[in-house]
Amino acid sequence: MRAARLIRMVLLLQSRPSMSASQLARELDVSERTVTRDAQALAEAGVPVYADRGRAGGYRLVGGYRTRLTGLGKDEAAALFLSGVPGALREMGLEDAASAARLKVSAALLPSLRDAPASAGRRFHLDAPAWWQEPGTPEHLPAVARAVWADRAVEVVYRRRDGEVVTRRLEPYGLVLKAGVWYVCARVGGERPDFRVYRLDRFDEVADGEDGFVRDESFDLPGFWAERAAGFARAMLKETVVVRVSEAGAARLPYVTGDRESVLAALEAAAGEADARGRMTLALAVESYDVAFGQLMQLGPEVEVLEPAALRERFAGAARAMGELYGRDPRGG
């Protein structure tokens, strides 16, 4: 385990001019004291790790020292070639660069590991778009991707959801591909600059700006996206439905609603309050009553809608129609 950590420490220092003990400790998930011991061990092994003292000090490699990728294991090499998304790279205009990078990495691998790219490709494939959706590449995705890589501002003409067309100067920090739809997370200027999310297929025009911007290094793209996605999901849940659900229905409920977090929270709130038949009463947040009807109908008799009364009557009407339909002899026409 220590050997793997030492290799990772060398690769971290190789990728940056200098790193403080606290930065290395966070990256390696160890204490600063362990970082000091590991740096000393590397120096004793002949790796030129130099420690700069003082408040602005840190660790760095001397003399442009580089290590080769001969330390990769078979699983690590295969995982490396799974880290890219071929379709996404192609849409961003980076397919040629990615192909060249894979060739260079393959050439640096030990002969026994050079089948890793083919091995990974035969075993795993990522198909990002959802079912029954025709994937499309936004016209301006390559231009925005170039701006993201270069930390360069862009001027865009954007169609909002309500149809209004606006012009914005964006500092694009990162791209996200969600269920076949491309989004850009960008900082918008003004008196109080903040980060926003834009759908790329709503960009009518994108003008490459010549001015760069200084990236806020504390910005965490995965964390920002997770927070905004959770907020969007919560905003979509505008209505509440009270249901009585069986144990089997409760197990399937997160899958039919697609909102695992909210359902699990409702189940936890109702824990220990089952009736004599083992059914629990839950208050579910839903997007709309129409959506709730379509989702909960999938559970059949495993769920009973209690409120609102209008939705309960809609289920009752559907149940009567189903009973009449299946109460007839199918051979009777």
CSV table of C-alpha atoms in Angstrom, one decimal:
chain,number,residue,atom,x,y,z
A,1,MET,CA,0.0,0.0,0.0
A,2,ARG,CA,2.8,2.4,0.8
A,3,ALA,CA,4.5,1.6,-2.5
A,4,ALA,CA,1.4,2.6,-4.4
A,5,ARG,CA,1.2,5.8,-2.3
A,6,LEU,CA,4.8,6.7,-3.1
A,7,ILE,CA,4.2,6.3,-6.8
A,8,ARG,CA,1.1,8.4,-6.6
A,9,MET,CA,3.1,11.1,-4.7
A,10,VAL,CA,5.7,11.2,-7.5
A,11,LEU,CA,3.0,11.5,-10.2
A,12,LEU,CA,1.3,14.3,-8.3
A,13,LEU,CA,4.6,16.3,-8.0
A,14,GLN,CA,5.4,15.5,-11.6
A,15,SER,CA,2.1,17.1,-12.7
A,16,ARG,CA,2.5,20.4,-10.7
A,17,PRO,CA,5.4,22.8,-10.1
A,18,SER,CA,5.1,22.4,-6.4
A,19,MET,CA,2.7,21.1,-3.7
A,20,SER,CA,2.5,21.9,0.0
A,21,ALA,CA,2.5,19.2,2.6
A,22,SER,CA,-1.2,19.9,3.4
A,23,GLN,CA,-2.1,19.6,-0.3
A,24,LEU,CA,-0.3,16.3,-0.6
A,25,ALA,CA,-1.9,15.1,2.6
A,26,ARG,CA,-5.4,15.8,1.3
A,27,GLU,CA,-4.6,14.1,-2.1
A,28,LEU,CA,-3.1,11.0,-0.5
A,29,ASP,CA,-5.5,10.9,2.5
A,30,VAL,CA,-2.7,10.8,5.0
A,31,SER,CA,-1.2,13.1,7.7
A,32,GLU,CA,1.4,15.8,6.9
A,33,ARG,CA,3.8,13.8,9.1
A,34,THR,CA,3.4,10.8,6.8
A,35,VAL,CA,4.0,13.1,3.7
A,36,THR,CA,7.3,14.2,5.3
A,37,ARG,CA,8.3,10.5,5.9
A,38,ASP,CA,7.3,9.5,2.3
A,39,ALA,CA,9.3,12.4,0.8
A,40,GLN,CA,12.3,11.3,2.7
A,41,ALA,CA,11.9,7.7,1.6
A,42,LEU,CA,11.7,8.9,-2.0
A,43,ALA,CA,14.8,10.9,-1.7
A,44,GLU,CA,16.7,8.0,-0.2
A,45,ALA,CA,15.5,5.9,-3.1
A,46,GLY,CA,17.0,8.3,-5.6
A,47,VAL,CA,13.9,10.3,-6.6
A,48,PRO,CA,15.0,14.0,-6.4
A,49,VAL,CA,12.3,15.4,-4.1
A,50,TYR,CA,13.2,18.8,-2.7
A,51,ALA,CA,11.5,20.5,0.2
A,52,ASP,CA,11.3,24.3,0.2
A,53,ARG,CA,11.0,25.7,3.7
A,54,GLY,CA,8.9,28.6,4.9
A,55,ARG,CA,5.3,29.7,4.6
A,56,ALA,CA,5.3,29.5,0.8
A,57,GLY,CA,7.3,26.3,0.7
A,58,GLY,CA,6.4,22.9,-0.4
A,59,TYR,CA,7.7,19.8,-2.2
A,60,ARG,CA,8.9,19.7,-5.8
A,61,LEU,CA,10.8,17.5,-8.2
A,62,VAL,CA,14.3,18.8,-9.2
A,63,GLY,CA,15.7,18.9,-12.7
A,64,GLY,CA,12.6,18.0,-14.7
A,65,TYR,CA,12.5,14.5,-13.2
A,66,ARG,CA,10.0,12.3,-15.0
A,67,THR,CA,8.8,8.7,-14.3
A,68,ARG,CA,7.6,6.3,-16.9
A,69,LEU,CA,4.2,4.6,-16.9
A,70,THR,CA,5.8,1.2,-16.3
A,71,GLY,CA,4.3,1.0,-12.8
A,72,LEU,CA,0.8,0.5,-14.1
A,73,GLY,CA,-1.0,-2.8,-13.4
A,74,LYS,CA,-3.3,-4.5,-15.8
A,75,ASP,CA,-6.5,-3.3,-14.0
A,76,GLU,CA,-5.1,0.3,-13.8
A,77,ALA,CA,-4.2,0.3,-17.5
A,78,ALA,CA,-7.7,-0.9,-18.5
A,79,ALA,CA,-9.3,1.7,-16.2
A,80,LEU,CA,-7.3,4.4,-17.9
A,81,PHE,CA,-8.8,3.6,-21.3
A,82,LEU,CA,-12.3,3.6,-19.7
A,83,SER,CA,-11.9,7.1,-18.4
A,84,GLY,CA,-12.9,8.8,-21.6
A,85,VAL,CA,-16.3,8.9,-23.3
A,86,PRO,CA,-15.7,8.4,-27.0
A,87,GLY,CA,-19.0,9.9,-28.1
A,88,ALA,CA,-18.6,13.0,-25.9
A,89,LEU,CA,-15.0,13.5,-27.1
A,90,ARG,CA,-16.1,13.3,-30.7
A,91,GLU,CA,-18.9,15.8,-30.1
A,92,MET,CA,-16.5,18.3,-28.4
A,93,GLY,CA,-14.0,18.0,-31.3
A,94,LEU,CA,-11.4,16.2,-29.2
A,95,GLU,CA,-11.5,12.8,-30.8
A,96,ASP,CA,-8.2,13.2,-32.7
A,97,ALA,CA,-6.4,14.5,-29.6
A,98,ALA,CA,-7.8,11.7,-27.4
A,99,SER,CA,-6.7,9.1,-30.0
A,100,ALA,CA,-3.2,10.5,-30.1
A,101,ALA,CA,-3.0,10.5,-26.3
A,102,ARG,CA,-4.2,6.9,-26.1
A,103,LEU,CA,-1.5,5.9,-28.7
A,104,LYS,CA,1.2,7.6,-26.6
A,105,VAL,CA,0.1,6.0,-23.4
A,106,SER,CA,-0.1,2.6,-25.2
A,107,ALA,CA,3.5,3.0,-26.4
A,108,ALA,CA,4.7,3.8,-22.9
A,109,LEU,CA,3.1,0.7,-21.4
A,110,LEU,CA,4.9,-2.6,-20.8
A,111,PRO,CA,4.4,-5.1,-23.6
A,112,SER,CA,2.3,-7.3,-21.3
A,113,LEU,CA,-0.2,-4.5,-20.8
A,114,ARG,CA,-0.6,-3.3,-24.4
A,115,ASP,CA,-3.8,-5.2,-24.9
A,116,ALA,CA,-5.5,-3.0,-22.2
A,117,PRO,CA,-7.2,-0.6,-24.7
A,118,ALA,CA,-8.7,-3.5,-26.8
A,119,SER,CA,-9.6,-5.4,-23.6
A,120,ALA,CA,-11.5,-2.5,-22.1
A,121,GLY,CA,-13.2,-1.7,-25.3
A,122,ARG,CA,-14.5,-5.2,-25.7
A,123,ARG,CA,-15.9,-5.3,-22.2
A,124,PHE,CA,-17.4,-1.9,-21.5
A,125,HIS,CA,-19.4,0.7,-23.6
A,126,LEU,CA,-21.1,3.8,-22.3
A,127,ASP,CA,-24.3,4.9,-24.1
A,128,ALA,CA,-25.2,8.2,-22.4
A,129,PRO,CA,-28.5,9.2,-24.0
A,130,ALA,CA,-31.7,7.9,-22.5
A,131,TRP,CA,-34.0,5.4,-24.3
A,132,TRP,CA,-36.2,6.7,-27.1
A,133,GLN,CA,-34.3,9.9,-27.4
A,134,GLU,CA,-32.5,10.8,-30.6
A,135,PRO,CA,-29.1,12.1,-29.5
A,136,GLY,CA,-28.0,15.3,-31.1
A,137,THR,CA,-24.9,17.3,-31.0
A,138,PRO,CA,-25.4,21.0,-30.2
A,139,GLU,CA,-24.0,23.1,-33.0
A,140,HIS,CA,-21.9,25.3,-30.8
A,141,LEU,CA,-20.5,22.6,-28.5
A,142,PRO,CA,-17.0,22.5,-30.1
A,143,ALA,CA,-16.7,26.3,-29.7
A,144,VAL,CA,-17.7,26.3,-26.1
A,145,ALA,CA,-15.4,23.3,-25.4
A,146,ARG,CA,-12.5,25.2,-26.8
A,147,ALA,CA,-13.3,28.2,-24.6
A,148,VAL,CA,-13.5,25.8,-21.5
A,149,TRP,CA,-10.1,24.4,-22.2
A,150,ALA,CA,-8.6,27.9,-22.9
A,151,ASP,CA,-10.3,29.7,-19.9
A,152,ARG,CA,-11.7,32.2,-22.4
A,153,ALA,CA,-14.9,34.1,-22.1
A,154,VAL,CA,-17.6,33.8,-24.8
A,155,GLU,CA,-20.5,36.0,-25.9
A,156,VAL,CA,-23.7,33.9,-26.4
A,157,VAL,CA,-27.2,34.4,-27.6
A,158,TYR,CA,-29.4,32.2,-25.5
A,159,ARG,CA,-33.1,31.2,-25.7
A,160,ARG,CA,-34.6,30.9,-22.2
A,161,ARG,CA,-37.3,28.4,-21.4
A,162,ASP,CA,-40.0,31.0,-21.6
A,163,GLY,CA,-38.9,31.9,-25.2
A,164,GLU,CA,-37.1,35.2,-24.3
A,165,VAL,CA,-33.8,35.6,-26.2
A,166,VAL,CA,-31.0,37.2,-24.2
A,167,THR,CA,-27.3,37.9,-24.7
A,168,ARG,CA,-24.8,36.9,-22.1
A,169,ARG,CA,-21.1,37.1,-21.5
A,170,LEU,CA,-20.1,33.8,-20.0
A,171,GLU,CA,-16.9,32.5,-18.4
A,172,PRO,CA,-17.4,28.8,-19.1
A,173,TYR,CA,-15.9,26.6,-16.3
A,174,GLY,CA,-17.0,23.2,-17.3
A,175,LEU,CA,-19.2,21.0,-19.5
A,176,VAL,CA,-21.7,18.3,-18.3
A,177,LEU,CA,-23.3,15.6,-20.3
A,178,LYS,CA,-26.6,14.5,-18.6
A,179,ALA,CA,-28.9,11.9,-20.2
A,180,GLY,CA,-27.7,12.9,-23.7
A,181,VAL,CA,-28.1,16.7,-23.1
A,182,TRP,CA,-25.1,19.0,-22.9
A,183,TYR,CA,-24.9,21.8,-20.3
A,184,VAL,CA,-22.2,24.4,-19.6
A,185,CYS,CA,-21.6,25.6,-16.0
A,186,ALA,CA,-20.4,29.2,-16.3
A,187,ARG,CA,-19.7,32.3,-14.2
A,188,VAL,CA,-21.8,35.3,-15.2
A,189,GLY,CA,-20.5,38.8,-14.5
A,190,GLY,CA,-22.2,41.9,-13.2
A,191,GLU,CA,-22.4,43.5,-9.9
A,192,ARG,CA,-22.7,40.1,-8.1
A,193,PRO,CA,-21.1,37.5,-10.4
A,194,ASP,CA,-22.4,34.0,-9.8
A,195,PHE,CA,-22.4,30.5,-11.4
A,196,ARG,CA,-25.3,29.3,-13.6
A,197,VAL,CA,-26.1,26.4,-15.8
A,198,TYR,CA,-27.1,26.7,-19.5
A,199,ARG,CA,-28.4,24.1,-22.0
A,200,LEU,CA,-26.1,24.2,-25.0
A,201,ASP,CA,-28.9,23.3,-27.4
A,202,ARG,CA,-30.5,26.7,-26.6
A,203,PHE,CA,-27.5,28.7,-27.8
A,204,ASP,CA,-28.3,30.4,-31.1
A,205,GLU,CA,-24.9,32.1,-31.4
A,206,VAL,CA,-21.5,31.8,-29.8
A,207,ALA,CA,-18.8,34.4,-30.4
A,208,ASP,CA,-15.3,33.4,-29.3
A,209,GLY,CA,-14.1,36.1,-26.9
A,210,GLU,CA,-10.4,37.1,-27.0
A,211,ASP,CA,-10.2,37.9,-23.4
A,212,GLY,CA,-9.4,35.2,-20.9
A,213,PHE,CA,-10.6,34.9,-17.4
A,214,VAL,CA,-8.9,33.9,-14.1
A,215,ARG,CA,-10.4,30.6,-13.0
A,216,ASP,CA,-11.5,30.3,-9.4
A,217,GLU,CA,-9.5,27.3,-8.4
A,218,SER,CA,-11.9,26.5,-5.5
A,219,PHE,CA,-14.7,25.8,-8.0
A,220,ASP,CA,-15.7,22.1,-7.8
A,221,LEU,CA,-17.6,21.1,-11.0
A,222,PRO,CA,-18.9,17.7,-9.7
A,223,GLY,CA,-20.0,19.3,-6.4
A,224,PHE,CA,-21.6,22.3,-8.1
A,225,TRP,CA,-23.5,20.1,-10.6
A,226,ALA,CA,-24.7,17.8,-7.8
A,227,GLU,CA,-26.0,20.7,-5.8
A,228,ARG,CA,-27.8,22.3,-8.8
A,229,ALA,CA,-29.2,19.0,-10.0
A,230,ALA,CA,-30.6,18.3,-6.5
A,231,GLY,CA,-32.1,21.8,-6.3
A,232,PHE,CA,-33.7,21.4,-9.8
A,233,ALA,CA,-35.2,18.1,-8.7
A,234,ARG,CA,-36.6,19.6,-5.6
A,235,ALA,CA,-38.1,22.6,-7.5
A,236,MET,CA,-39.9,20.2,-9.9
A,237,LEU,CA,-41.7,18.5,-7.0
A,238,LYS,CA,-44.6,21.0,-6.5
A,239,GLU,CA,-47.4,18.8,-5.3
A,240,THR,CA,-47.9,16.3,-2.5
A,241,VAL,CA,-49.8,13.0,-2.6
A,242,VAL,CA,-50.6,10.9,0.5
A,243,VAL,CA,-50.6,7.1,-0.2
A,244,ARG,CA,-50.9,3.9,1.7
A,245,VAL,CA,-48.3,1.4,0.3
A,246,SER,CA,-47.6,-2.3,0.9
A,247,GLU,CA,-44.1,-3.6,1.6
A,248,ALA,CA,-43.7,-4.8,-2.0
A,249,GLY,CA,-45.0,-1.4,-3.3
A,250,ALA,CA,-42.5,0.4,-1.0
A,251,ALA,CA,-39.7,-1.6,-2.5
A,252,ARG,CA,-40.6,-0.6,-6.0
A,253,LEU,CA,-41.6,3.0,-5.3
A,254,PRO,CA,-38.2,4.6,-5.8
A,255,TYR,CA,-37.9,3.0,-9.2
A,256,VAL,CA,-41.3,4.0,-10.6
A,257,THR,CA,-40.9,7.6,-9.4
A,258,GLY,CA,-37.3,7.9,-10.3
A,259,ASP,CA,-36.7,10.0,-7.1
A,260,ARG,CA,-34.9,7.6,-4.8
A,261,GLU,CA,-33.9,10.3,-2.3
A,262,SER,CA,-37.3,11.8,-1.7
A,263,VAL,CA,-39.0,8.3,-1.5
A,264,LEU,CA,-36.4,7.0,1.0
A,265,ALA,CA,-36.9,10.1,3.1
A,266,ALA,CA,-40.7,9.5,3.1
A,267,LEU,CA,-40.2,5.8,4.0
A,268,GLU,CA,-37.9,6.7,6.8
A,269,ALA,CA,-40.4,9.3,8.2
A,270,ALA,CA,-43.1,6.6,8.2
A,271,ALA,CA,-40.9,3.8,9.7
A,272,GLY,CA,-42.6,1.9,12.5
A,273,GLU,CA,-46.1,3.1,11.6
A,274,ALA,CA,-47.4,0.2,9.5
A,275,ASP,CA,-51.1,-0.8,9.9
A,276,ALA,CA,-52.4,-4.3,10.6
A,277,ARG,CA,-51.9,-5.3,7.0
A,278,GLY,CA,-48.3,-4.0,7.0
A,279,ARG,CA,-49.1,-1.0,4.9
A,280,MET,CA,-47.4,2.4,5.5
A,281,THR,CA,-48.9,5.8,5.0
A,282,LEU,CA,-46.5,8.2,3.1
A,283,ALA,CA,-46.6,11.8,2.0
A,284,LEU,CA,-44.9,11.9,-1.4
A,285,ALA,CA,-43.6,15.0,-3.2
A,286,VAL,CA,-44.5,14.7,-6.9
A,287,GLU,CA,-44.0,16.9,-10.0
A,288,SER,CA,-47.8,17.0,-10.8
A,289,TYR,CA,-50.9,14.9,-10.2
A,290,ASP,CA,-50.8,13.7,-13.8
A,291,VAL,CA,-47.3,12.5,-13.4
A,292,ALA,CA,-48.2,10.8,-10.1
A,293,PHE,CA,-51.1,9.0,-11.7
A,294,GLY,CA,-48.9,7.6,-14.4
A,295,GLN,CA,-46.2,6.6,-12.0
A,296,LEU,CA,-48.3,5.1,-9.2
A,297,MET,CA,-50.5,3.2,-11.7
A,298,GLN,CA,-47.5,1.0,-12.2
A,299,LEU,CA,-47.8,-0.4,-8.7
A,300,GLY,CA,-51.4,-1.6,-9.2
A,301,PRO,CA,-53.0,-2.8,-5.9
A,302,GLU,CA,-49.7,-2.4,-4.0
A,303,VAL,CA,-50.5,1.3,-3.5
A,304,GLU,CA,-53.7,3.2,-2.5
A,305,VAL,CA,-54.0,7.0,-3.0
A,306,LEU,CA,-55.6,8.7,0.0
A,307,GLU,CA,-55.2,12.4,-0.9
A,308,PRO,CA,-56.0,14.5,-2.7
A,309,ALA,CA,-59.6,13.4,-3.2
A,310,ALA,CA,-59.7,14.2,-6.9
A,311,LEU,CA,-56.6,12.0,-7.6
A,312,ARG,CA,-58.1,9.2,-5.5
A,313,GLU,CA,-61.3,9.3,-7.5
A,314,ARG,CA,-59.3,9.2,-10.7
A,315,PHE,CA,-57.7,6.0,-9.5
A,316,ALA,CA,-61.0,4.6,-8.5
A,317,GLY,CA,-62.4,5.3,-11.9
A,318,ALA,CA,-59.4,3.6,-13.5
A,319,ALA,CA,-59.9,0.6,-11.2
A,320,ARG,CA,-63.6,0.3,-12.1
A,321,ALA,CA,-62.7,0.5,-15.8
A,322,MET,CA,-60.1,-2.2,-15.3
A,323,GLY,CA,-62.5,-4.4,-13.4
A,324,GLU,CA,-65.1,-4.1,-16.1
A,325,LEU,CA,-62.6,-4.8,-18.8
A,326,TYR,CA,-61.2,-7.9,-17.1
A,327,GLY,CA,-64.5,-9.1,-15.8
A,328,ARG,CA,-65.7,-9.9,-19.3
A,329,ASP,CA,-65.0,-13.2,-21.0
A,330,PRO,CA,-62.2,-12.3,-23.5
A,331,ARG,CA,-63.7,-14.8,-26.0
A,332,GLY,CA,-67.0,-13.0,-25.9
A,333,GLY,CA,-65.8,-10.0,-27.9
